[in-house]
Tab-separated table of C-alpha atoms and ligand atoms in Angstrom:
chain	number	residue	atom	x	y	z
A	1	MET	CA	-0.005	-0.025	0.088
A	2	ARG	CA	1.299	3.426	-0.991
A	3	MET	CA	0.798	6.424	1.246
A	4	CYS	CA	0.873	10.064	0.430
A	5	ALA	CA	2.922	12.525	2.589
A	6	ARG	CA	-0.207	13.660	4.446
A	7	ASP	CA	-1.185	10.134	5.371
A	8	ARG	CA	2.413	9.574	6.506
A	9	MET	CA	2.192	12.877	8.484
A	10	SER	CA	-1.098	11.848	10.199
A	11	LEU	CA	0.537	8.597	11.137
A	12	VAL	CA	3.415	10.391	12.860
A	13	VAL	CA	0.754	12.506	14.741
A	14	VAL	CA	-1.222	9.483	15.962
A	15	ALA	CA	1.904	7.708	17.032
A	16	ALA	CA	2.915	10.772	18.910
A	17	LEU	CA	-0.498	11.026	20.662
A	18	VAL	CA	-0.508	7.443	21.604
A	19	ALA	CA	2.771	7.906	23.140
A	20	ILE	CA	1.812	10.701	25.398
A	21	ALA	CA	-1.732	9.569	25.988
A	22	PRO	CA	-0.897	7.599	29.008
A	23	VAL	CA	0.812	10.424	30.595
A	24	ALA	CA	-1.730	13.179	29.639
A	25	GLY	CA	-4.771	10.803	30.476
A	26	ARG	CA	-3.528	9.881	33.873
A	27	GLN	CA	-5.852	12.115	35.767
A	28	ASP	CA	-8.798	11.319	33.599
A	29	VAL	CA	-8.680	7.644	33.194
A	30	ALA	CA	-11.584	5.750	35.417
A	31	LEU	CA	-10.975	2.267	36.751
A	32	LYS	CA	-14.700	1.769	36.027
A	33	ASP	CA	-14.332	2.231	32.277
A	34	LEU	CA	-11.537	-0.189	31.980
A	35	MET	CA	-12.993	-3.296	33.835
A	36	PRO	CA	-14.107	-6.318	31.736
A	37	LYS	CA	-17.672	-6.751	30.891
A	38	GLY	CA	-19.703	-8.060	33.791
A	39	MET	CA	-17.435	-6.916	36.608
A	40	VAL	CA	-17.958	-3.925	38.815
A	41	ILE	CA	-15.271	-2.131	40.679
A	42	GLY	CA	-15.978	-0.274	44.030
A	43	VAL	CA	-15.061	1.200	47.203
A	44	ALA	CA	-16.288	1.066	50.739
A	45	ILE	CA	-17.388	4.535	51.743
A	46	ASN	CA	-17.745	6.204	55.166
A	47	GLN	CA	-20.092	8.739	56.622
A	48	ARG	CA	-18.161	11.892	55.557
A	49	GLN	CA	-18.259	10.519	52.049
A	50	PHE	CA	-21.969	9.491	51.773
A	51	ASP	CA	-23.137	12.629	53.556
A	52	GLY	CA	-21.251	14.713	51.099
A	53	THR	CA	-18.894	16.518	53.693
A	54	ASP	CA	-15.799	15.063	52.169
A	55	THR	CA	-16.257	16.717	48.711
A	56	ALA	CA	-12.966	15.717	47.233
A	57	GLY	CA	-13.667	12.074	48.232
A	58	VAL	CA	-17.072	12.218	46.668
A	59	GLU	CA	-15.659	13.453	43.370
A	60	LEU	CA	-13.183	10.771	43.244
A	61	ILE	CA	-15.496	7.966	44.107
A	62	THR	CA	-18.076	9.241	41.657
A	63	LYS	CA	-15.512	9.346	38.997
A	64	GLN	CA	-13.711	6.200	39.507
A	65	PHE	CA	-16.162	3.525	40.699
A	66	ASN	CA	-19.528	2.065	39.796
A	67	GLN	CA	-20.193	0.105	43.120
A	68	ILE	CA	-20.215	1.055	46.662
A	69	SER	CA	-20.118	-0.855	50.148
A	70	PRO	CA	-20.810	0.618	53.395
A	71	GLU	CA	-17.698	0.655	55.645
A	72	ASN	CA	-19.867	0.652	58.889
A	73	ALA	CA	-23.353	2.136	58.319
A	74	LEU	CA	-25.248	-0.948	57.681
A	75	LYS	CA	-23.682	-3.229	60.406
A	76	PHE	CA	-26.076	-4.313	63.196
A	77	GLN	CA	-24.703	-2.059	66.020
A	78	PRO	CA	-24.917	1.229	64.083
A	79	ILE	CA	-28.258	0.549	62.357
A	80	HIS	CA	-29.975	-1.355	65.373
A	81	PRO	CA	-28.380	-0.027	68.587
A	82	ALA	CA	-31.242	-0.945	70.994
A	83	ALA	CA	-34.051	-3.579	70.716
A	84	ASP	CA	-36.646	-0.990	69.930
A	85	ARG	CA	-34.578	1.569	67.995
A	86	TYR	CA	-33.287	1.656	64.608
A	87	ASN	CA	-30.796	4.361	63.309
A	88	PHE	CA	-31.597	4.398	59.522
A	89	ASP	CA	-30.434	7.955	58.734
A	90	PRO	CA	-26.844	7.272	57.680
A	91	ALA	CA	-27.893	3.985	56.045
A	92	ASP	CA	-30.620	5.716	53.939
A	93	HIS	CA	-27.848	8.359	52.852
A	94	TYR	CA	-25.488	5.740	51.931
A	95	VAL	CA	-28.040	3.904	49.858
A	96	GLN	CA	-29.296	7.186	48.184
A	97	PHE	CA	-25.561	8.042	47.410
A	98	GLY	CA	-25.176	4.977	45.272
A	99	LEU	CA	-28.787	5.288	43.650
A	100	ASP	CA	-28.200	8.878	42.738
A	101	ARG	CA	-25.041	7.762	40.794
A	102	LYS	CA	-26.506	4.546	39.501
A	103	MET	CA	-23.943	2.511	41.166
A	104	GLN	CA	-24.344	-1.108	42.458
A	105	VAL	CA	-25.036	-0.817	46.133
A	106	VAL	CA	-24.016	-3.558	48.334
A	107	GLY	CA	-25.178	-4.236	51.844
A	108	HIS	CA	-22.669	-5.273	54.511
A	109	ASN	CA	-23.778	-7.190	56.654
A	110	LEU	CA	-26.585	-8.934	58.457
A	111	VAL	CA	-25.198	-11.457	60.846
A	112	TRP	CA	-21.504	-11.330	62.206
A	113	HIS	CA	-19.999	-11.784	65.629
A	114	SER	CA	-18.587	-8.379	65.732
A	115	GLN	CA	-20.071	-4.914	65.761
A	116	THR	CA	-23.342	-6.312	67.074
A	117	SER	CA	-25.188	-4.868	70.043
A	118	GLY	CA	-24.785	-6.438	73.155
A	119	TRP	CA	-28.610	-6.638	73.986
A	120	VAL	CA	-28.990	-9.135	70.995
A	121	PHE	CA	-27.285	-11.807	72.865
A	122	GLN	CA	-28.832	-11.344	76.285
A	123	GLY	CA	-31.714	-13.292	77.719
A	124	ALA	CA	-34.037	-12.528	80.621
A	125	ASP	CA	-32.400	-12.549	84.074
A	126	GLY	CA	-28.678	-12.032	82.781
A	127	LYS	CA	-28.589	-15.468	80.946
A	128	PRO	CA	-27.475	-15.807	77.392
A	129	ALA	CA	-30.649	-15.487	75.019
A	130	ASP	CA	-32.083	-19.030	73.862
A	131	ARG	CA	-32.353	-20.282	70.368
A	132	GLU	CA	-36.016	-19.064	69.920
A	133	THR	CA	-35.237	-15.577	71.212
A	134	LEU	CA	-32.090	-15.219	68.961
A	135	LEU	CA	-33.973	-16.585	65.893
A	136	ALA	CA	-36.803	-14.116	66.481
A	137	ARG	CA	-34.417	-11.263	66.815
A	138	MET	CA	-32.435	-12.402	63.662
A	139	ARG	CA	-35.417	-12.490	61.848
A	140	GLU	CA	-36.935	-9.154	62.877
A	141	HIS	CA	-33.568	-7.344	62.183
A	142	ILE	CA	-33.278	-8.947	58.705
A	143	GLN	CA	-36.786	-8.329	57.606
A	144	THR	CA	-36.635	-4.836	58.762
A	145	VAL	CA	-33.220	-3.826	57.210
A	146	VAL	CA	-33.436	-5.856	54.025
A	147	GLY	CA	-37.064	-4.914	53.658
A	148	ARG	CA	-36.332	-1.289	53.872
A	149	TYR	CA	-33.839	-1.296	51.075
A	150	LYS	CA	-35.808	-3.844	48.848
A	151	GLY	CA	-35.233	-2.985	45.250
A	152	LYS	CA	-32.466	-0.526	46.072
A	153	ILE	CA	-29.562	-2.730	47.520
A	154	HIS	CA	-28.303	-5.102	44.909
A	155	GLY	CA	-26.771	-7.836	47.206
A	156	TRP	CA	-26.252	-8.424	50.796
A	157	ASP	CA	-23.358	-10.105	52.739
A	158	VAL	CA	-25.881	-12.183	54.825
A	159	VAL	CA	-23.340	-13.783	57.090
A	160	ASN	CA	-19.866	-12.504	57.681
A	161	GLU	CA	-16.789	-14.639	59.005
A	162	ALA	CA	-18.724	-17.592	60.292
A	163	ILE	CA	-15.679	-20.213	59.730
A	164	ASP	CA	-12.641	-20.553	61.963
A	165	GLU	CA	-9.261	-21.176	60.765
A	166	ASP	CA	-9.526	-24.995	61.109
A	167	GLY	CA	-12.625	-24.933	58.803
A	168	SER	CA	-15.275	-25.661	61.598
A	169	LEU	CA	-18.007	-23.120	62.390
A	170	ARG	CA	-16.625	-20.272	64.461
A	171	LYS	CA	-17.504	-20.147	68.283
A	172	ALA	CA	-19.673	-17.155	68.061
A	173	PRO	CA	-22.676	-15.834	70.030
A	174	TRP	CA	-25.168	-16.440	67.078
A	175	HIS	CA	-23.879	-19.997	66.926
A	176	ASP	CA	-23.716	-20.692	70.676
A	177	GLY	CA	-27.407	-19.564	70.872
A	178	ILE	CA	-28.946	-20.930	67.828
A	179	GLY	CA	-26.638	-23.770	66.778
A	180	ASP	CA	-25.291	-25.009	63.552
A	181	ASP	CA	-28.118	-24.000	61.339
A	182	TYR	CA	-28.011	-20.188	62.244
A	183	VAL	CA	-26.277	-19.468	58.905
A	184	ALA	CA	-29.012	-21.253	56.804
A	185	LYS	CA	-31.587	-19.253	58.841
A	186	ALA	CA	-29.956	-16.015	58.028
A	187	PHE	CA	-30.106	-16.868	54.148
A	188	GLU	CA	-33.734	-17.936	54.642
A	189	PHE	CA	-34.766	-14.810	56.363
A	190	ALA	CA	-32.939	-12.554	53.907
A	191	HIS	CA	-34.474	-14.272	50.984
A	192	ASP	CA	-38.089	-14.014	52.477
A	193	ALA	CA	-37.377	-10.282	53.080
A	194	ASP	CA	-36.380	-9.646	49.388
A	195	PRO	CA	-36.658	-12.520	46.923
A	196	ASN	CA	-34.900	-10.501	44.075
A	197	VAL	CA	-31.777	-9.400	46.189
A	198	GLU	CA	-28.488	-11.308	45.734
A	199	LEU	CA	-27.161	-13.029	48.798
A	200	TYR	CA	-23.532	-13.652	49.693
A	201	TYR	CA	-21.407	-15.243	52.230
A	202	ASN	CA	-18.246	-13.313	53.142
A	203	ASP	CA	-14.971	-14.110	54.908
A	204	TYR	CA	-11.152	-13.662	54.949
A	205	ASN	CA	-7.983	-16.014	54.844
A	206	LEU	CA	-9.589	-18.175	52.084
A	207	GLU	CA	-6.188	-18.668	50.690
A	208	LYS	CA	-5.605	-20.981	53.705
A	209	PRO	CA	-6.840	-24.515	52.536
A	210	ALA	CA	-8.312	-25.576	55.753
A	211	LYS	CA	-10.459	-22.497	56.144
A	212	ARG	CA	-11.456	-22.316	52.503
A	213	ALA	CA	-12.676	-25.865	52.776
A	214	GLY	CA	-14.757	-24.979	55.556
A	215	VAL	CA	-16.406	-22.173	53.540
A	216	ILE	CA	-16.902	-24.490	50.500
A	217	ARG	CA	-18.670	-27.129	52.755
A	218	LEU	CA	-20.956	-24.328	54.368
A	219	VAL	CA	-21.839	-23.030	50.792
A	220	LYS	CA	-22.591	-26.671	49.493
A	221	ASP	CA	-24.699	-27.116	52.587
A	222	LEU	CA	-26.801	-23.905	51.873
A	223	LYS	CA	-27.256	-25.061	48.251
A	224	ALA	CA	-28.367	-28.611	49.524
A	225	ARG	CA	-30.984	-27.029	51.749
A	226	GLY	CA	-32.214	-25.357	48.570
A	227	LEU	CA	-31.387	-21.809	49.734
A	228	ARG	CA	-30.543	-18.965	47.543
A	229	ILE	CA	-26.822	-17.983	47.425
A	230	ASP	CA	-25.329	-15.736	44.739
A	231	GLY	CA	-21.773	-15.174	45.593
A	232	ILE	CA	-18.807	-15.763	47.884
A	233	GLY	CA	-16.925	-12.518	49.140
A	234	ASN	CA	-13.197	-13.030	49.670
A	235	GLN	CA	-12.339	-10.100	51.599
A	236	GLY	CA	-8.597	-9.895	50.358
A	237	HIS	CA	-6.940	-8.041	53.281
A	238	TRP	CA	-3.600	-9.172	52.250
A	239	ARG	CA	0.010	-8.142	52.670
A	240	LEU	CA	2.875	-7.378	50.439
A	241	GLU	CA	4.316	-10.871	50.260
A	242	THR	CA	1.594	-12.928	51.558
A	243	PRO	CA	-0.459	-14.795	50.438
A	244	ALA	CA	1.593	-15.854	47.271
A	245	ILE	CA	-0.079	-14.967	44.136
A	246	LYS	CA	-0.228	-18.694	43.285
A	247	ASP	CA	-2.291	-19.360	46.503
A	248	ILE	CA	-4.606	-16.462	45.531
A	249	GLU	CA	-5.254	-18.021	42.161
A	250	ASP	CA	-5.783	-21.417	43.553
A	251	ALA	CA	-8.471	-20.045	46.179
A	252	LEU	CA	-10.168	-18.318	43.192
A	253	VAL	CA	-10.395	-21.408	41.100
A	254	ASP	CA	-11.451	-23.588	44.089
A	255	LEU	CA	-14.101	-21.085	45.396
A	256	HIS	CA	-15.459	-20.639	41.910
A	257	SER	CA	-15.731	-24.547	41.510
A	258	THR	CA	-18.844	-24.254	43.600
A	259	GLY	CA	-20.564	-22.795	40.775
A	260	LEU	CA	-20.479	-19.278	42.469
A	261	LYS	CA	-19.115	-16.019	41.394
A	262	VAL	CA	-16.268	-14.673	43.629
A	263	MET	CA	-16.115	-11.037	44.726
A	264	TYR	CA	-12.897	-9.472	46.223
A	265	SER	CA	-15.054	-7.616	48.754
A	266	GLU	CA	-12.536	-5.736	50.958
A	267	LEU	CA	-9.428	-5.445	49.060
A	268	ASP	CA	-6.440	-3.800	50.719
A	269	ILE	CA	-2.665	-4.391	51.036
A	270	ASN	CA	-1.309	-3.863	54.521
A	271	ILE	CA	2.290	-2.566	54.214
A	272	LEU	CA	3.025	-2.428	57.980
A	273	PRO	CA	4.702	-5.117	60.211
A	274	ASP	CA	2.769	-6.885	62.908
A	275	ALA	CA	3.813	-4.993	66.109
A	276	ALA	CA	2.883	-5.399	69.710
A	277	ARG	CA	1.425	-2.491	71.625
A	278	GLY	CA	4.233	-0.304	72.780
A	279	ALA	CA	6.736	-1.486	70.233
A	280	ASP	CA	9.528	0.858	69.163
A	281	PRO	CA	7.909	3.360	66.791
A	282	SER	CA	10.827	2.920	64.158
A	283	ILE	CA	9.950	-0.677	63.889
A	284	ALA	CA	6.109	-0.399	64.382
A	285	ASN	CA	5.597	2.682	62.224
A	286	PRO	CA	8.621	2.582	59.800
A	287	TYR	CA	6.894	4.881	57.100
A	288	ALA	CA	5.770	7.800	59.274
A	289	ASN	CA	7.419	10.228	56.760
A	290	GLY	CA	6.305	8.684	53.488
A	291	LEU	CA	6.648	5.393	51.587
A	292	PRO	CA	10.137	4.735	50.137
A	293	ASP	CA	10.248	4.127	46.381
A	294	ASP	CA	11.066	0.449	46.602
A	295	LYS	CA	8.051	-0.042	48.759
A	296	GLN	CA	5.934	1.928	46.408
A	297	GLN	CA	7.121	-0.158	43.601
A	298	GLN	CA	6.529	-3.424	45.411
A	299	LEU	CA	2.949	-2.315	46.119
A	300	SER	CA	2.312	-1.502	42.387
A	301	LYS	CA	3.604	-4.890	41.394
A	302	ARG	CA	1.488	-6.642	44.080
A	303	TYR	CA	-1.521	-4.928	42.661
A	304	ALA	CA	-0.630	-5.660	39.281
A	305	ASP	CA	-0.203	-9.276	39.950
A	306	ILE	CA	-3.503	-9.385	41.804
A	307	PHE	CA	-5.503	-7.920	38.773
A	308	GLY	CA	-3.606	-10.050	36.613
A	309	VAL	CA	-5.159	-13.159	38.352
A	310	ILE	CA	-8.503	-11.556	38.363
A	311	LEU	CA	-8.402	-10.921	34.688
A	312	LYS	CA	-7.064	-14.189	33.826
A	313	HIS	CA	-10.070	-15.651	35.615
A	314	ARG	CA	-12.535	-12.941	34.754
A	315	ASP	CA	-15.567	-15.187	34.363
A	316	ALA	CA	-15.196	-16.292	37.783
A	317	VAL	CA	-15.273	-12.745	39.440
A	318	SER	CA	-18.119	-10.445	39.591
A	319	ARG	CA	-16.765	-7.590	41.589
A	320	VAL	CA	-13.614	-6.004	43.178
A	321	THR	CA	-14.179	-3.639	46.073
A	322	PHE	CA	-11.371	-1.483	47.809
A	323	TRP	CA	-11.847	-1.349	51.531
A	324	GLY	CA	-11.545	2.473	51.664
A	325	LEU	CA	-10.938	5.220	49.256
A	326	SER	CA	-7.365	6.522	49.894
A	327	ASP	CA	-4.604	5.664	52.318
A	328	GLY	CA	-5.839	8.368	54.816
A	329	ASP	CA	-9.307	6.583	54.806
A	330	SER	CA	-8.094	3.076	55.705
A	331	TRP	CA	-9.030	1.258	58.813
A	332	LEU	CA	-5.264	-0.054	58.708
A	333	ASN	CA	-3.699	3.022	59.896
A	334	ARG	CA	-4.715	2.734	63.625
A	335	GLY	CA	-2.293	5.317	64.810
A	336	ARG	CA	0.285	4.390	62.284
A	337	ALA	CA	0.819	5.476	58.759
A	338	ASN	CA	-0.126	2.601	56.328
A	339	TYR	CA	-0.409	2.817	52.526
A	340	PRO	CA	-2.880	0.055	51.459
A	341	LEU	CA	-4.827	1.581	48.633
A	342	LEU	CA	-4.586	3.207	45.119
A	343	PHE	CA	-4.965	6.675	46.282
A	344	ASP	CA	-2.625	8.593	48.425
A	345	ARG	CA	-3.491	10.871	51.428
A	346	GLN	CA	-3.897	13.864	49.055
A	347	ARG	CA	-6.275	11.601	47.032
A	348	GLN	CA	-3.821	11.411	44.043
A	349	PRO	CA	-3.332	8.249	42.216
A	350	LYS	CA	-0.287	6.222	43.395
A	351	PRO	CA	1.985	4.190	41.091
A	352	ALA	CA	-0.162	1.271	42.116
A	353	PHE	CA	-3.249	2.972	40.459
A	354	GLN	CA	-1.197	3.349	37.199
A	355	ALA	CA	-0.074	-0.220	37.481
A	356	VAL	CA	-3.678	-1.491	37.653
A	357	VAL	CA	-4.804	0.798	34.826
A	358	GLU	CA	-1.875	-0.660	32.673
A	359	VAL	CA	-3.016	-4.123	33.497
A	360	LEU	CA	-6.644	-3.469	32.615
A	361	ARG	CA	-5.774	-1.834	29.418
A	362	GLN	CA	-3.568	-4.496	28.410
A	363	ALA	CA	-6.440	-7.011	28.964
A	364	ARG	CA	-8.797	-5.139	26.837
B	1	XIL	C1	-13.797	-2.640	59.634
B	1	XIL	C2	-14.065	-1.027	59.398
B	1	XIL	O1	-13.351	-0.695	58.276
B	1	XIL	C3	-13.750	-0.305	60.569
B	1	XIL	O2	-14.033	1.160	60.514
B	1	XIL	C4	-14.334	-0.730	61.864
B	1	XIL	O3	-13.881	-0.083	63.060
B	1	XIL	C5	-14.185	-2.245	62.167
B	1	XIL	O4	-14.565	-2.922	60.937
B	1	XIL	N1	-14.026	-7.295	57.881
B	1	XIL	C6	-15.112	-6.828	57.591
B	1	XIL	C7	-15.260	-5.175	57.800
B	1	XIL	O5	-16.117	-7.541	57.179
B	1	XIL	O6	-16.697	-4.953	58.052
B	1	XIL	C8	-14.148	-4.705	58.653
B	1	XIL	O7	-14.373	-3.296	58.596
B	1	XIL	C9	-12.834	-5.032	58.223
B	1	XIL	C10	-12.703	-6.575	58.269
């Protein structure tokens, strides 16, 4: 094929534009536009974000994500602090935030051993509540909360963290009071409250074979009972070196072998060492003045590897949710400086963001 001078010239211009596009487009590129079909990308948001106070946060969330999870607002304790009192206001704002932006709105969570009001487990005369009392409270709570957001919430984490490290059911107050079928009961009540809402089981450390086997047993048991379950949430609270990427991939394949979609429901990468209370700050809080370049690169590579696995198995994954918007928002700081997410404390994209964008682009 022969080219005239003008065609050659426009080719040169296009090539030059392509070369500078990744740099010029950096601030404009949105993760949600790069995700494969059928997979949403989201973030857990806090009160200041869904009530609009954190305006820079709201702008970034709106631009980058098409799904939200509530970091705390829909948990039992915040939404149902006393037997006869619900606190719907924050949750209403959370749900409306997502609806206004046409985002997929997730509910987290209905039944958990943590962040649940003490009154729930108390019976008469100071004894632990019995099975019938607990089932009645569970049903009432689920009917009220799931019912209120019927048609608005896309899917619920029905039960959170019910399996122990050895694969058995965790010794938790719901389990103590109701018995082994408490998970099944929660799924039954949730489905009754909204027959169209998706229902998930959510847990962490699923890269550990014994725990994962327990989760798979539980999911199969729910299915065998004829209950609705739509997905398994793998929280994905990981570290720079662990779990190994191979173990992340094996876990994904294994969880998906149940026939269910997997969601990375609470993704973040903890950079800090485990440290005992009162440990020497230079050891416990090594990056108080910023993350060194080599760690920044390691974090980018880690996120690129994780998204590489997700894209390789894209048919197995329906959602990726970061547990917090920016490093400053993360629950992993706890008085130290952590750097677990894609946006820094100034809400600017980190090299890890660029790395994820690159992997997503290449997969398209
Ligand atoms: C965390 C929140 O991020 C914190 O703000 C809160 O103090 C404790 O809970 N697994 C879960 C999440 O399922 O609900 C937890 O969220 C993190 C671990």
